[in-house]
Amino acid sequence: MTLLFAMRNVPEIGLALRCAVVRASIAVARADRRKRVVVETDVEGIEQEVSTGSLPGWDRVEDLVGAAHARYRDVDDGVVADYIPVLATVDPGLYGVCVAESGGAVHGAGDTEVEFSVQSISKAFVYALVCEEFGHQDVLERVGVNNTGLPFNSVIAVELNDGHPMNPMVNAGALATTALMPGASFGEQWENVRGGLSAFAGRQLELDDEVYRSESATNMRNKAIARLLQSYGRIEVDPLEVVDVYTRQCALRVSAHDLAVMGATLADGGVNPVTGERVVSGQVCRDTLAVLAATGMYERSGEWLFEIGLPAKSGVAGGIVAVAPGKGAIGTFSPPLDPAGNSVRGQRATAYLSRTLGLNVFASAPRVAEHPARMPEGTESR
């Protein structure tokens, strides 16, 4: 480990050595995984086909986004996060709703251009970047995808699972994921994080220095989790530097508009529908959305999926992004949160749009009347 840190001053050697260490640790994780029961699929060589439908016309989407904003504009439930001191000063009346279509159209109502810190929503997009770098199987074995059923910053969850972070949406898994970001130095890692999330948003995202400093002064729990992961061999580099990169990524400034475009990039098979730039592959989008569906709303993920039916991720600054594969994404911003740390108005607006725009991935309607089942002549239905 001393050699690894020394080599960081020589970028080419540092990067090669870092990659070797990471891949060796992934091999260990793969061996551990073989000892556990896993889902059997046997689909190697089978192409993923896609059939997702589309959104209604422009005017209909525009009207419904406005209706979602108006319906919940006067809701005053929830409290603004205060465990990060600077967040406690945010205006609780701010509220924006935005929908970005996979075809590039963007619809907004309210405070959609007001910037706030992305916070935990960054986890989804850093995970996608790491999956793009290392691939489906390696990141699955290294970080995992299963819900812990415990709060996002739980230390017990790490201990109960023998040091395995379990999934990239809880803080332990997010730290393990950030540690895997490419870069010969921590500074280069950070720039790769910012550059990657900026590509998702379609514009250059900037660091909120005030939020970064405020979080850095109060993130002792994340430092403890990172050191615990290091003790289990899940982080091979300086854990405090990993926490610093992670704190920076959470302090990037975004808007509800940005979140909608970032989500729509995942909905559009990895191509930003506004800029046309490919950010990640279609398989990475599928993997990321599957993780969001299972774990994106923490211990409330099951309820969220049951009620709203969309992969989603929230942040304690008041943002939510929800993705309808092939169709587009919803980005909302409203600072007051429920006890689980999710925006109250954001949840309600997303639920409204999920229903009215037909976004729930589990919803269906009978089609027998339109397309009668064709049965072989002479057979009878049972």
Coordinates of C-alpha atoms in Angstrom, one line a residue:
M1 CA 0.0 0.0 0.0
T2 CA 2.9 2.4 0.7
L3 CA 4.1 1.7 -2.9
L4 CA 0.7 2.5 -4.3
F5 CA 0.6 5.9 -2.7
A6 CA 4.1 6.7 -3.7
M7 CA 3.4 5.8 -7.3
R8 CA 0.5 8.3 -7.4
N9 CA 3.2 11.0 -8.3
V10 CA 4.0 9.0 -11.5
P11 CA 0.6 9.0 -13.4
E12 CA 1.4 6.2 -15.8
I13 CA 2.8 3.8 -13.3
G14 CA 0.2 4.9 -10.7
L15 CA -2.7 4.1 -13.0
A16 CA -1.3 0.8 -14.0
L17 CA -0.7 -0.3 -10.4
R18 CA -4.0 1.0 -9.3
C19 CA -5.8 -1.0 -12.0
A20 CA -3.8 -4.1 -11.1
V21 CA -4.8 -3.8 -7.4
V22 CA -8.5 -3.2 -8.2
R23 CA -8.7 -6.1 -10.6
A24 CA -6.9 -8.4 -8.1
S25 CA -9.4 -7.4 -5.4
I26 CA -12.3 -8.1 -7.9
A27 CA -10.9 -11.6 -8.4
V28 CA -11.0 -12.1 -4.7
A29 CA -14.6 -10.8 -4.6
R30 CA -15.5 -13.2 -7.5
A31 CA -14.1 -16.2 -5.5
D32 CA -16.2 -15.1 -2.5
R33 CA -19.3 -14.8 -4.6
R34 CA -19.0 -18.3 -5.9
K35 CA -19.6 -19.4 -2.3
R36 CA -22.9 -17.7 -2.2
V37 CA -26.2 -18.6 -3.9
V38 CA -26.8 -16.5 -7.0
V39 CA -29.5 -16.1 -9.6
E40 CA -29.1 -18.6 -12.4
T41 CA -29.6 -17.1 -15.9
D42 CA -27.6 -18.9 -18.6
V43 CA -28.1 -16.2 -21.2
E44 CA -24.6 -15.7 -22.5
G45 CA -24.7 -14.7 -26.1
I46 CA -28.4 -13.8 -26.0
E47 CA -29.0 -10.2 -27.2
Q48 CA -31.1 -7.9 -25.0
E49 CA -34.2 -6.9 -27.0
V50 CA -36.0 -3.7 -26.1
S51 CA -39.7 -2.8 -26.2
T52 CA -40.7 0.2 -24.1
G53 CA -43.4 2.4 -25.7
S54 CA -43.4 6.2 -25.9
L55 CA -44.8 9.3 -24.1
P56 CA -48.0 11.1 -25.2
G57 CA -47.7 14.1 -27.5
W58 CA -45.9 17.4 -26.6
D59 CA -49.0 19.3 -25.5
R60 CA -50.2 16.5 -23.2
V61 CA -46.9 16.1 -21.5
E62 CA -46.6 19.9 -21.1
D63 CA -50.0 20.1 -19.5
L64 CA -49.4 17.3 -17.1
V65 CA -46.1 18.6 -15.9
G66 CA -47.8 21.9 -15.2
A67 CA -50.7 20.1 -13.4
A68 CA -48.2 18.1 -11.3
H69 CA -46.6 21.3 -10.1
A70 CA -49.8 23.1 -9.4
R71 CA -51.4 20.1 -7.6
Y72 CA -48.7 20.0 -4.9
R73 CA -47.4 23.6 -4.9
D74 CA -49.0 24.4 -1.5
V75 CA -48.1 21.2 0.3
D76 CA -46.0 22.2 3.3
D77 CA -45.3 18.7 4.8
G78 CA -41.8 17.6 5.6
V79 CA -38.7 19.3 7.0
V80 CA -35.5 20.6 5.4
A81 CA -32.4 18.5 6.1
D82 CA -30.2 20.0 8.8
Y83 CA -27.6 17.4 9.5
I84 CA -25.5 19.1 6.8
P85 CA -25.6 22.7 8.3
V86 CA -25.7 24.6 5.0
L87 CA -28.8 22.7 3.8
A88 CA -30.8 23.9 6.7
T89 CA -30.7 27.4 5.3
V90 CA -32.4 26.6 2.0
D91 CA -35.8 28.1 1.1
P92 CA -38.4 25.3 1.8
G93 CA -40.8 26.9 -0.7
L94 CA -38.6 26.1 -3.8
Y95 CA -40.3 23.6 -6.0
G96 CA -39.7 22.5 -9.6
V97 CA -40.9 19.6 -11.8
C98 CA -39.3 18.7 -15.1
V99 CA -39.7 15.9 -17.7
A100 CA -37.1 15.1 -20.3
E101 CA -38.1 12.8 -23.1
S102 CA -35.8 10.3 -24.7
G103 CA -36.3 12.2 -28.0
G104 CA -34.8 15.3 -26.5
A105 CA -37.9 17.4 -25.6
V106 CA -37.9 19.0 -22.1
H107 CA -40.9 20.2 -20.2
G108 CA -40.7 22.2 -16.9
A109 CA -42.8 24.0 -14.3
G110 CA -41.7 26.0 -11.3
D111 CA -38.1 26.3 -10.1
T112 CA -36.6 23.9 -12.6
E113 CA -33.4 26.0 -13.1
V114 CA -32.6 26.6 -9.4
E115 CA -29.4 24.8 -8.5
F116 CA -28.9 22.6 -5.5
S117 CA -26.4 19.9 -4.5
V118 CA -26.9 16.6 -6.1
Q119 CA -26.1 14.6 -2.9
S120 CA -26.9 10.9 -3.1
I121 CA -28.4 11.1 -6.6
S122 CA -24.8 11.2 -7.7
K123 CA -24.4 7.6 -6.6
A124 CA -26.5 6.3 -9.6
F125 CA -24.4 8.1 -12.2
V126 CA -21.0 7.3 -10.7
Y127 CA -22.1 3.7 -10.5
A128 CA -22.9 3.8 -14.2
L129 CA -19.4 5.2 -15.0
V130 CA -17.7 2.5 -13.0
C131 CA -19.8 -0.2 -14.7
E132 CA -18.7 1.3 -18.0
E133 CA -15.1 0.9 -16.9
F134 CA -15.1 -2.5 -15.3
G135 CA -18.2 -4.3 -16.7
H136 CA -21.3 -6.0 -15.4
Q137 CA -19.9 -9.0 -13.6
D138 CA -16.9 -7.4 -12.0
V139 CA -18.9 -4.5 -10.4
L140 CA -21.6 -7.0 -9.3
E141 CA -19.1 -9.0 -7.5
R142 CA -17.3 -6.1 -6.0
V143 CA -20.2 -3.9 -4.9
G144 CA -23.4 -6.0 -5.1
V145 CA -27.0 -5.1 -5.8
N146 CA -29.1 -6.4 -2.9
N147 CA -31.0 -4.1 -0.5
T148 CA -29.8 -4.0 3.0
G149 CA -33.2 -3.2 4.5
L150 CA -31.3 -0.7 6.8
P151 CA -30.7 3.0 6.6
F152 CA -28.4 4.4 3.9
N153 CA -25.5 5.2 6.4
S154 CA -25.7 2.0 8.4
V155 CA -22.5 0.6 9.8
I156 CA -24.2 -2.5 11.0
A157 CA -25.1 -3.5 7.5
V158 CA -21.4 -3.8 6.6
E159 CA -20.6 -5.9 9.6
L160 CA -23.6 -8.2 9.1
N161 CA -22.5 -8.9 5.6
D162 CA -18.8 -9.7 6.4
G163 CA -17.7 -6.3 5.0
H164 CA -19.6 -6.5 1.7
P165 CA -21.1 -3.2 0.9
M166 CA -24.2 -5.0 -0.6
N167 CA -25.3 -2.3 -3.1
P168 CA -24.0 1.0 -4.5
M169 CA -26.9 3.2 -3.3
V170 CA -26.1 3.0 0.4
N171 CA -23.1 5.0 1.6
A172 CA -20.8 1.9 2.0
G173 CA -21.5 0.8 -1.5
A174 CA -21.2 4.3 -2.9
L175 CA -17.8 4.7 -1.2
A176 CA -16.6 1.4 -2.6
T177 CA -17.9 2.5 -6.1
T178 CA -16.2 5.9 -6.0
A179 CA -12.9 4.2 -5.0
L180 CA -13.1 2.3 -8.3
M181 CA -13.3 5.4 -10.5
P182 CA -10.5 5.6 -13.0
G183 CA -7.7 8.0 -12.3
A184 CA -4.0 7.9 -11.5
S185 CA -4.5 10.3 -8.6
F186 CA -7.4 11.3 -6.4
G187 CA -7.5 14.7 -8.2
E188 CA -7.8 12.9 -11.5
Q189 CA -10.5 10.6 -10.1
W190 CA -12.5 13.7 -9.0
E191 CA -12.2 15.3 -12.5
N192 CA -13.4 12.1 -14.1
V193 CA -16.4 12.0 -11.7
R194 CA -17.3 15.6 -12.6
G195 CA -16.7 15.1 -16.3
G196 CA -18.8 12.0 -16.3
L197 CA -21.8 13.6 -14.5
S198 CA -21.5 16.7 -16.7
A199 CA -21.8 14.5 -19.7
F200 CA -25.0 13.0 -18.3
A201 CA -26.4 16.5 -17.6
G202 CA -25.3 17.9 -21.0
R203 CA -23.4 20.8 -19.4
Q204 CA -20.4 21.5 -17.2
L205 CA -21.4 20.9 -13.5
E206 CA -19.7 23.0 -10.8
L207 CA -18.8 22.2 -7.2
D208 CA -20.7 24.0 -4.5
D209 CA -17.8 25.0 -2.3
E210 CA -20.0 25.9 0.7
V211 CA -21.8 22.6 0.6
Y212 CA -18.5 20.7 0.2
R213 CA -16.9 22.5 3.2
S214 CA -20.1 22.0 5.3
E215 CA -20.2 18.3 4.6
S216 CA -16.4 17.8 5.0
A217 CA -16.8 19.2 8.5
T218 CA -19.5 16.7 9.5
N219 CA -18.9 13.5 7.5
M220 CA -17.2 11.5 10.3
R221 CA -19.6 8.6 9.8
N222 CA -18.6 8.2 6.2
K223 CA -15.0 8.3 7.2
A224 CA -15.7 5.5 9.7
I225 CA -17.5 3.4 7.1
A226 CA -14.6 3.9 4.6
R227 CA -12.1 2.8 7.2
L228 CA -14.3 -0.2 8.0
L229 CA -14.4 -1.1 4.3
Q230 CA -10.6 -0.8 4.2
S231 CA -10.3 -3.2 7.1
Y232 CA -12.3 -5.8 5.1
G233 CA -10.2 -5.2 1.9
R234 CA -13.0 -3.5 0.0
I235 CA -11.1 -0.2 -0.3
E236 CA -7.4 -0.6 -1.1
V237 CA -6.4 3.1 -1.3
D238 CA -6.5 5.9 1.3
P239 CA -10.1 5.7 2.7
L240 CA -10.1 9.4 3.7
E241 CA -9.2 10.5 0.2
V242 CA -12.0 8.3 -1.1
V243 CA -14.4 10.1 1.3
D244 CA -13.1 13.4 0.0
V245 CA -13.9 12.5 -3.7
Y246 CA -17.3 11.2 -2.6
T247 CA -18.0 14.4 -0.7
R248 CA -17.1 16.5 -3.7
Q249 CA -19.4 14.4 -6.0
C250 CA -22.3 14.9 -3.6
A251 CA -21.7 18.7 -3.6
L252 CA -22.0 19.1 -7.4
R253 CA -24.6 21.7 -8.3
V254 CA -27.6 20.5 -10.4
S255 CA -31.1 21.6 -11.2
A256 CA -34.4 19.7 -11.7
H257 CA -33.8 20.2 -15.4
D258 CA -30.4 18.6 -15.1
L259 CA -31.8 15.6 -13.2
A260 CA -34.4 15.1 -15.9
V261 CA -31.8 15.1 -18.7
M262 CA -29.4 12.9 -16.7
G263 CA -32.2 10.4 -16.1
A264 CA -33.3 10.6 -19.7
T265 CA -29.8 9.6 -20.7
L266 CA -30.2 6.4 -18.8
A267 CA -33.7 6.0 -20.4
D268 CA -32.2 6.6 -23.9
G269 CA -29.7 3.7 -23.8
G270 CA -26.8 5.8 -22.6
V271 CA -27.1 8.6 -25.2
N272 CA -27.8 12.1 -23.9
P273 CA -31.0 13.0 -25.7
V274 CA -30.2 16.7 -25.7
T275 CA -26.5 16.7 -26.8
G276 CA -26.5 13.4 -28.7
E277 CA -23.4 12.3 -26.9
R278 CA -23.0 8.6 -25.9
V279 CA -22.1 8.6 -22.2
V280 CA -22.4 4.9 -21.3
S281 CA -23.6 1.7 -23.0
G282 CA -27.1 0.4 -23.1
Q283 CA -26.2 -2.5 -20.9
V284 CA -24.8 -0.2 -18.3
C285 CA -28.2 1.7 -18.3
R286 CA -30.1 -1.5 -17.8
D287 CA -27.8 -2.5 -14.9
T288 CA -28.1 1.0 -13.3
L289 CA -31.8 1.1 -13.6
A290 CA -32.2 -2.4 -12.1
V291 CA -30.1 -1.3 -9.1
L292 CA -32.2 1.9 -8.7
A293 CA -35.4 -0.1 -8.8
A294 CA -34.1 -2.5 -6.1
T295 CA -32.3 0.0 -3.8
G296 CA -32.5 3.6 -5.0
M297 CA -35.0 4.7 -2.3
Y298 CA -33.2 2.8 0.4
E299 CA -35.4 0.9 2.9
R300 CA -38.5 2.5 1.2
S301 CA -37.5 1.0 -2.2
G302 CA -40.1 -1.7 -2.1
E303 CA -42.9 0.7 -1.2
W304 CA -41.8 3.1 -3.9
L305 CA -41.8 0.5 -6.6
F306 CA -45.2 -0.8 -5.4
E307 CA -46.8 2.6 -5.4
I308 CA -45.0 4.5 -8.2
G309 CA -43.3 1.7 -10.3
L310 CA -40.2 3.6 -11.5
P311 CA -36.5 3.2 -10.9
A312 CA -35.5 6.3 -8.9
K313 CA -33.0 8.0 -6.7
S314 CA -33.3 10.8 -4.1
G315 CA -31.0 13.2 -2.4
V316 CA -31.3 15.0 0.9
A317 CA -31.0 18.4 -0.7
G318 CA -34.5 17.7 -2.1
G319 CA -33.9 16.3 -5.6
I320 CA -35.5 13.1 -7.1
V321 CA -34.8 11.6 -10.5
A322 CA -37.1 8.8 -11.7
V323 CA -36.6 7.0 -15.0
A324 CA -39.0 5.4 -17.5
P325 CA -36.8 3.2 -19.8
G326 CA -37.2 4.2 -23.4
K327 CA -39.5 7.1 -22.6
G328 CA -37.7 9.7 -20.5
A329 CA -37.2 10.8 -17.0
I330 CA -38.7 13.0 -14.2
G331 CA -36.5 15.5 -12.3
T332 CA -38.0 17.2 -9.2
F333 CA -36.7 19.6 -6.6
S334 CA -38.3 20.5 -3.3
P335 CA -36.2 20.7 -0.1
P336 CA -38.7 19.5 2.7
L337 CA -38.1 15.8 3.3
D338 CA -40.0 12.9 4.9
P339 CA -38.4 10.8 7.7
A340 CA -36.7 8.6 5.1
G341 CA -35.0 11.6 3.6
N342 CA -37.1 11.8 0.4
S343 CA -38.7 15.0 -0.9
V344 CA -42.4 15.1 0.0
R345 CA -43.6 17.2 -3.0
G346 CA -41.1 15.4 -5.3
Q347 CA -42.5 12.0 -4.4
R348 CA -46.1 13.2 -5.0
A349 CA -45.3 14.9 -8.3
T350 CA -43.5 11.8 -9.5
A351 CA -46.4 9.6 -8.4
Y352 CA -48.8 11.8 -10.3
L353 CA -46.8 11.8 -13.5
S354 CA -46.2 8.1 -13.3
R355 CA -49.9 7.5 -13.4
T356 CA -51.0 10.2 -15.8
L357 CA -48.1 9.7 -18.3
G358 CA -48.4 5.9 -18.2
L359 CA -44.8 5.5 -16.8
N360 CA -45.3 2.7 -14.2
V361 CA -43.2 -0.2 -15.6
F362 CA -45.7 -2.7 -14.0
A363 CA -48.9 -1.2 -15.3
S364 CA -50.7 -2.9 -18.2
A365 CA -54.1 -2.9 -19.9
P366 CA -56.0 -5.7 -21.6
R367 CA -55.4 -5.9 -25.4
V368 CA -57.6 -8.9 -26.2
A369 CA -60.3 -6.7 -27.8
E370 CA -57.7 -5.1 -30.1
H371 CA -55.8 -8.2 -30.9
P372 CA -57.8 -11.4 -30.4
A373 CA -55.7 -14.4 -29.5
R374 CA -55.1 -16.5 -32.6
M375 CA -55.5 -20.2 -31.8
P376 CA -54.9 -23.2 -34.1
E377 CA -58.1 -24.1 -36.0
G378 CA -60.0 -26.8 -34.2
T379 CA -58.8 -25.9 -30.7
E380 CA -60.8 -24.6 -27.8
S381 CA -59.8 -22.2 -25.1
R382 CA -59.8 -23.6 -21.5

